[in-house]
mmCIF file of C-alpha atoms in Angstrom:
data_model
loop_
_atom_site.group_PDB
_atom_site.id
_atom_site.type_symbol
_atom_site.label_atom_id
_atom_site.label_comp_id
_atom_site.label_asym_id
_atom_site.label_seq_id
_atom_site.Cartn_x
_atom_site.Cartn_y
_atom_site.Cartn_z
ATOM 1 C CA MET A 1 -8.615 1.090 19.103
ATOM 2 C CA PHE A 2 -9.353 4.725 18.343
ATOM 3 C CA PRO A 3 -11.959 4.783 15.557
ATOM 4 C CA THR A 4 -12.850 8.434 16.150
ATOM 5 C CA ILE A 5 -11.387 11.653 17.538
ATOM 6 C CA ASN A 6 -13.654 14.042 19.428
ATOM 7 C CA VAL A 7 -12.895 17.744 19.071
ATOM 8 C CA GLY A 8 -15.573 19.648 20.934
ATOM 9 C CA PRO A 9 -18.934 18.832 19.333
ATOM 10 C CA PHE A 10 -17.257 17.341 16.252
ATOM 11 C CA VAL A 11 -16.368 13.696 15.704
ATOM 12 C CA PHE A 12 -13.711 12.806 13.108
ATOM 13 C CA PRO A 13 -12.950 9.264 11.862
ATOM 14 C CA THR A 14 -9.300 8.453 12.468
ATOM 15 C CA ALA A 15 -9.092 6.279 9.370
ATOM 16 C CA GLY A 16 -10.163 9.162 7.128
ATOM 17 C CA ILE A 17 -7.616 11.489 8.709
ATOM 18 C CA VAL A 18 -4.835 8.934 8.282
ATOM 19 C CA TYR A 19 -5.799 8.379 4.626
ATOM 20 C CA LEU A 20 -5.628 12.110 3.886
ATOM 21 C CA LEU A 21 -2.314 12.577 5.676
ATOM 22 C CA GLY A 22 -0.937 9.420 4.064
ATOM 23 C CA ALA A 23 -1.893 10.627 0.581
ATOM 24 C CA TYR A 24 -0.261 13.999 1.211
ATOM 25 C CA ALA A 25 2.920 12.393 2.556
ATOM 26 C CA ALA A 26 3.056 9.894 -0.321
ATOM 27 C CA LEU A 27 2.723 12.587 -3.001
ATOM 28 C CA THR A 28 5.285 14.777 -1.259
ATOM 29 C CA LEU A 29 7.833 11.951 -1.156
ATOM 30 C CA ILE A 30 7.214 11.130 -4.813
ATOM 31 C CA GLU A 31 7.832 14.743 -5.787
ATOM 32 C CA ARG A 32 11.098 14.831 -3.846
ATOM 33 C CA ALA A 33 12.190 11.451 -5.203
ATOM 34 C CA ALA A 34 11.559 12.627 -8.774
ATOM 35 C CA LYS A 35 13.759 15.667 -8.157
ATOM 36 C CA ARG A 36 16.516 13.535 -6.655
ATOM 37 C CA LEU A 37 16.411 11.109 -9.570
ATOM 38 C CA ALA A 38 16.412 13.960 -12.112
ATOM 39 C CA LEU A 39 13.054 13.000 -13.626
ATOM 40 C CA ASN A 40 10.288 15.138 -15.068
ATOM 41 C CA VAL A 41 8.777 16.142 -11.715
ATOM 42 C CA GLU A 42 5.455 17.364 -13.099
ATOM 43 C CA ALA A 43 4.841 14.219 -15.166
ATOM 44 C CA THR A 44 5.927 11.877 -12.360
ATOM 45 C CA TYR A 45 3.721 13.693 -9.865
ATOM 46 C CA GLY A 46 0.877 13.568 -12.375
ATOM 47 C CA ALA A 47 1.227 9.799 -12.753
ATOM 48 C CA ALA A 48 0.978 9.432 -8.984
ATOM 49 C CA VAL A 49 -2.105 11.657 -8.742
ATOM 50 C CA VAL A 50 -3.852 9.870 -11.611
ATOM 51 C CA GLY A 51 -3.085 6.480 -10.086
ATOM 52 C CA LEU A 52 -4.325 7.623 -6.679
ATOM 53 C CA LEU A 53 -7.611 9.096 -7.942
ATOM 54 C CA VAL A 54 -8.391 6.188 -10.268
ATOM 55 C CA GLY A 55 -7.477 3.727 -7.508
ATOM 56 C CA ILE A 56 -9.846 5.356 -4.994
ATOM 57 C CA ILE A 57 -12.728 5.502 -7.469
ATOM 58 C CA ALA A 58 -12.167 1.922 -8.646
ATOM 59 C CA ALA A 59 -11.923 0.621 -5.068
ATOM 60 C CA ARG A 60 -15.215 2.305 -4.171
ATOM 61 C CA LEU A 61 -17.073 1.175 -7.295
ATOM 62 C CA ALA A 62 -15.835 -2.408 -6.920
ATOM 63 C CA PHE A 63 -17.080 -2.445 -3.318
ATOM 64 C CA VAL A 64 -20.452 -1.020 -4.372
ATOM 65 C CA ALA A 65 -20.772 -3.617 -7.154
ATOM 66 C CA THR A 66 -19.956 -6.428 -4.733
ATOM 67 C CA TYR A 67 -22.569 -5.284 -2.199
ATOM 68 C CA TRP A 68 -25.042 -3.737 -4.618
ATOM 69 C CA ALA A 69 -28.059 -4.961 -2.634
ATOM 70 C CA SER A 70 -26.998 -2.693 0.224
ATOM 71 C CA PHE A 71 -26.770 0.377 -2.043
ATOM 72 C CA SER A 72 -29.614 -0.146 -4.518
ATOM 73 C CA GLN A 73 -32.260 1.264 -2.186
ATOM 74 C CA ASN A 74 -30.207 4.329 -1.278
ATOM 75 C CA LEU A 75 -28.111 5.483 -4.238
ATOM 76 C CA ILE A 76 -26.731 8.518 -2.419
ATOM 77 C CA SER A 77 -24.862 6.103 -0.127
ATOM 78 C CA ILE A 78 -22.640 5.245 -3.101
ATOM 79 C CA ILE A 79 -20.916 8.616 -2.787
ATOM 80 C CA TRP A 80 -21.630 9.439 0.856
ATOM 81 C CA PRO A 81 -20.371 8.632 3.377
ATOM 82 C CA LEU A 82 -16.977 7.685 1.987
ATOM 83 C CA THR A 83 -15.300 6.826 5.281
ATOM 84 C CA SER A 84 -15.492 3.060 4.662
ATOM 85 C CA GLY A 85 -16.253 0.512 1.993
ATOM 86 C CA TYR A 86 -13.420 -0.023 -0.492
ATOM 87 C CA ASN A 87 -12.063 -2.987 -2.441
ATOM 88 C CA VAL A 88 -8.308 -2.562 -1.969
ATOM 89 C CA ALA A 89 -7.320 -5.171 -4.578
ATOM 90 C CA ALA A 90 -9.404 -3.490 -7.302
ATOM 91 C CA GLY A 91 -8.085 -0.084 -6.292
ATOM 92 C CA LEU A 92 -4.474 -1.216 -6.527
ATOM 93 C CA PHE A 93 -4.999 -2.919 -9.894
ATOM 94 C CA PHE A 94 -6.747 -0.046 -11.637
ATOM 95 C CA GLY A 95 -4.619 2.601 -9.922
ATOM 96 C CA VAL A 96 -1.393 0.963 -11.075
ATOM 97 C CA ALA A 97 -2.800 0.490 -14.593
ATOM 98 C CA ALA A 98 -3.842 4.147 -14.806
ATOM 99 C CA ALA A 99 -0.443 5.369 -13.589
ATOM 100 C CA PHE A 100 1.289 3.062 -16.085
ATOM 101 C CA PHE A 101 -0.644 4.311 -19.115
ATOM 102 C CA TYR A 102 -0.286 7.929 -17.991
ATOM 103 C CA GLY A 103 3.468 7.394 -17.727
ATOM 104 C CA ARG A 104 3.538 5.895 -21.214
ATOM 105 C CA TYR A 105 1.585 8.878 -22.535
ATOM 106 C CA LYS A 106 4.095 11.261 -20.930
ATOM 107 C CA GLN A 107 6.988 9.076 -22.165
ATOM 108 C CA LEU A 108 8.402 8.573 -18.693
ATOM 109 C CA PRO A 109 11.267 6.041 -18.423
ATOM 110 C CA LEU A 110 9.938 2.891 -16.773
ATOM 111 C CA TRP A 111 12.547 1.935 -14.162
ATOM 112 C CA PRO A 112 13.491 5.428 -12.941
ATOM 113 C CA THR A 113 9.798 6.298 -12.666
ATOM 114 C CA LEU A 114 9.111 3.165 -10.622
ATOM 115 C CA ASP A 115 12.030 4.115 -8.375
ATOM 116 C CA ALA A 116 10.487 7.553 -7.814
ATOM 117 C CA LEU A 117 7.002 6.166 -7.146
ATOM 118 C CA THR A 118 8.228 3.565 -4.645
ATOM 119 C CA PRO A 119 8.428 5.777 -1.515
ATOM 120 C CA GLY A 120 4.913 7.026 -2.209
ATOM 121 C CA LEU A 121 3.577 3.490 -2.613
ATOM 122 C CA LEU A 122 5.250 2.308 0.598
ATOM 123 C CA THR A 123 3.974 5.362 2.484
ATOM 124 C CA ALA A 124 0.440 4.652 1.269
ATOM 125 C CA LEU A 125 0.707 1.046 2.462
ATOM 126 C CA ILE A 126 2.020 2.231 5.827
ATOM 127 C CA ALA A 127 -0.950 4.609 6.106
ATOM 128 C CA LEU A 128 -3.354 1.751 5.338
ATOM 129 C CA SER A 129 -1.832 -0.336 8.141
ATOM 130 C CA LEU A 130 -2.030 2.575 10.596
ATOM 131 C CA ALA A 131 -5.654 3.311 9.679
ATOM 132 C CA ASP A 132 -6.419 -0.382 10.024
ATOM 133 C CA PHE A 133 -4.923 -0.343 13.506
ATOM 134 C CA LEU A 134 -6.697 2.812 14.682
ATOM 135 C CA ALA A 135 -10.111 2.110 13.196
ATOM 136 C CA GLY A 136 -10.051 -1.586 14.066
ATOM 137 C CA PRO A 137 -11.481 -3.284 10.933
ATOM 138 C CA GLY A 138 -8.458 -5.587 10.769
ATOM 139 C CA TYR A 139 -7.136 -7.604 13.668
ATOM 140 C CA GLY A 140 -4.536 -10.220 14.461
ATOM 141 C CA THR A 141 -4.772 -13.748 15.756
ATOM 142 C CA LEU A 142 -5.247 -14.544 19.429
ATOM 143 C CA THR A 143 -2.074 -14.447 21.519
ATOM 144 C CA ASN A 144 -0.771 -14.571 25.082
ATOM 145 C CA MET A 145 2.521 -12.904 24.183
ATOM 146 C CA PRO A 146 3.467 -9.720 26.090
ATOM 147 C CA TRP A 147 3.365 -7.581 22.936
ATOM 148 C CA GLY A 148 -0.284 -8.462 22.305
ATOM 149 C CA ILE A 149 -2.867 -5.670 22.319
ATOM 150 C CA SER A 150 -6.445 -5.641 23.540
ATOM 151 C CA VAL A 151 -9.017 -5.465 20.741
ATOM 152 C CA PHE A 152 -12.500 -5.114 22.186
ATOM 153 C CA GLY A 153 -11.359 -6.941 25.292
ATOM 154 C CA ILE A 154 -9.562 -9.788 23.479
ATOM 155 C CA ARG A 155 -5.753 -10.019 23.356
ATOM 156 C CA ARG A 156 -4.492 -10.226 19.788
ATOM 157 C CA GLN A 157 -1.319 -9.901 17.721
ATOM 158 C CA PRO A 158 -0.675 -6.248 16.714
ATOM 159 C CA VAL A 159 -0.277 -7.338 13.102
ATOM 160 C CA GLN A 160 -1.048 -3.859 11.751
ATOM 161 C CA LEU A 161 1.858 -2.406 13.725
ATOM 162 C CA PHE A 162 4.121 -5.191 12.453
ATOM 163 C CA GLU A 163 3.140 -4.231 8.894
ATOM 164 C CA LEU A 164 3.771 -0.564 9.639
ATOM 165 C CA VAL A 165 7.269 -1.207 10.987
ATOM 166 C CA TRP A 166 8.091 -3.475 8.055
ATOM 167 C CA GLY A 167 6.937 -0.776 5.658
ATOM 168 C CA LEU A 168 9.273 1.714 7.325
ATOM 169 C CA ALA A 169 12.117 -0.802 6.973
ATOM 170 C CA ALA A 170 11.403 -1.163 3.243
ATOM 171 C CA LEU A 171 11.329 2.633 2.928
ATOM 172 C CA ALA A 172 14.731 2.819 4.647
ATOM 173 C CA VAL A 173 16.120 0.242 2.216
ATOM 174 C CA TRP A 174 14.853 2.313 -0.718
ATOM 175 C CA TRP A 175 16.637 5.382 0.664
ATOM 176 C CA LEU A 176 19.917 3.526 1.221
ATOM 177 C CA VAL A 177 19.888 2.032 -2.282
ATOM 178 C CA VAL A 178 19.117 5.404 -3.893
ATOM 179 C CA LYS A 179 21.810 7.063 -1.788
ATOM 180 C CA ARG A 180 24.356 4.598 -3.170
ATOM 181 C CA GLN A 181 23.305 5.607 -6.683
ATOM 182 C CA ALA A 182 22.306 2.109 -7.714
ATOM 183 C CA SER A 183 21.267 1.557 -11.300
ATOM 184 C CA ALA A 184 17.677 2.278 -12.309
ATOM 185 C CA GLY A 185 15.151 -0.272 -11.093
ATOM 186 C CA ARG A 186 17.114 -1.632 -8.153
ATOM 187 C CA PRO A 187 15.652 0.728 -5.513
ATOM 188 C CA PHE A 188 12.152 -0.289 -6.593
ATOM 189 C CA LEU A 189 12.825 -4.019 -6.853
ATOM 190 C CA LEU A 190 14.806 -4.361 -3.613
ATOM 191 C CA SER A 191 12.409 -2.380 -1.425
ATOM 192 C CA ILE A 192 9.271 -3.975 -2.891
ATOM 193 C CA ALA A 193 10.822 -7.449 -2.591
ATOM 194 C CA LEU A 194 11.572 -6.773 1.079
ATOM 195 C CA TYR A 195 8.070 -5.475 1.770
ATOM 196 C CA SER A 196 6.481 -8.431 -0.035
ATOM 197 C CA ALA A 197 8.598 -10.888 1.960
ATOM 198 C CA GLY A 198 7.385 -9.275 5.159
ATOM 199 C CA ARG A 199 3.728 -9.377 4.151
ATOM 200 C CA LEU A 200 4.128 -13.018 3.106
ATOM 201 C CA PHE A 201 5.119 -13.815 6.682
ATOM 202 C CA LEU A 202 2.964 -11.317 8.601
ATOM 203 C CA ASP A 203 -0.357 -12.075 6.926
ATOM 204 C CA ALA A 204 -0.320 -15.457 8.676
ATOM 205 C CA TYR A 205 -1.054 -13.488 11.884
ATOM 206 C CA ARG A 206 -4.197 -11.821 10.498
ATOM 207 C CA ASP A 207 -7.392 -13.301 11.871
ATOM 208 C CA ASN A 208 -9.590 -11.676 9.209
ATOM 209 C CA ALA A 209 -7.359 -12.306 6.194
ATOM 210 C CA TRP A 210 -8.770 -12.523 2.680
ATOM 211 C CA LEU A 211 -9.115 -16.223 1.924
ATOM 212 C CA THR A 212 -9.667 -18.241 -1.235
ATOM 213 C CA ALA A 213 -12.312 -20.938 -1.398
ATOM 214 C CA ASP A 214 -9.592 -23.417 -0.379
ATOM 215 C CA GLY A 215 -8.544 -21.364 2.643
ATOM 216 C CA TYR A 216 -5.351 -19.829 1.240
ATOM 217 C CA HIS A 217 -4.455 -16.250 2.140
ATOM 218 C CA MET A 218 -4.930 -13.969 -0.868
ATOM 219 C CA VAL A 219 -2.367 -11.440 0.385
ATOM 220 C CA GLN A 220 0.221 -14.179 0.848
ATOM 221 C CA ILE A 221 -0.362 -15.424 -2.700
ATOM 222 C CA MET A 222 0.021 -11.906 -4.128
ATOM 223 C CA ALA A 223 3.053 -11.185 -1.935
ATOM 224 C CA LEU A 224 4.747 -14.399 -3.042
ATOM 225 C CA ALA A 225 4.099 -13.606 -6.716
ATOM 226 C CA VAL A 226 5.488 -10.076 -6.333
ATOM 227 C CA LEU A 227 8.506 -11.314 -4.367
ATOM 228 C CA LEU A 228 9.395 -13.953 -6.953
ATOM 229 C CA GLY A 229 8.882 -11.456 -9.781
ATOM 230 C CA CYS A 230 11.191 -8.905 -8.137
ATOM 231 C CA LEU A 231 13.882 -11.500 -7.451
ATOM 232 C CA LEU A 232 13.707 -12.777 -11.020
ATOM 233 C CA LEU A 233 14.087 -9.265 -12.438
ATOM 234 C CA LEU A 234 16.983 -8.545 -10.078
ATOM 235 C CA MET A 235 18.723 -11.723 -11.239
ATOM 236 C CA ARG A 236 18.238 -10.719 -14.864
ATOM 237 C CA MET A 237 19.699 -7.282 -14.124
ATOM 238 C CA GLU A 238 22.728 -8.815 -12.436
ATOM 239 C CA THR A 239 23.238 -11.174 -15.372
ATOM 240 C CA ALA A 240 22.966 -8.327 -17.862
ATOM 241 C CA VAL A 241 25.695 -6.262 -16.156
ATOM 242 C CA ALA A 242 27.980 -9.159 -15.192
ATOM 243 C CA PRO A 243 31.393 -8.949 -16.906
ATOM 244 C CA LYS A 244 31.920 -11.438 -19.682
ATOM 245 C CA PRO A 245 34.846 -13.892 -19.267
#
């Protein structure tokens, strides 16, 4: 693990650096995707920025609310340092909601806009997995397999790297579908379905997974719901365009 980078007398958290670079790469890809799909680039980019900012703020505030006892005696710690302490689920929910309502306000078409936002979303998820790997807050199950990595002296599954590679595969699928000029919505649904299928499988190898009171993996539940939703919408699209006998 490489939680920090030392440059002379300065120490930089690797997770923070990866987050910043990931956000820049995600927004850049969204801008280029909007141009390729002939969308309103400014409005599409704006939806991404609004979703990102609201998501970060919501993730931080949800974390603070959950662990208020740790912040109540030192209120400045709510806003500094910001290198750790976020509720990812809350950030995703409120970020997506904010981007949705901004898109409605700007009258952006739903499916083409989702297609344009997809590479940015996948890039952000890839950045989260990389930061998780470098900083070490997430770790895989114990293993004796040759591809295992040492985490604080214990050999574990490199589940974060598996997630990263799967995210790149989903990003490649998005590019191939867009390149074939598929109808609106298919690039988003196919790539997100693929990514969700991967997370459904890979989260079983996380040793610190989010669990329900009954011991079920929260990420697997969400991934399954997203996967089934994407497949259902794809089936409806295929039925809608199928030639009538």
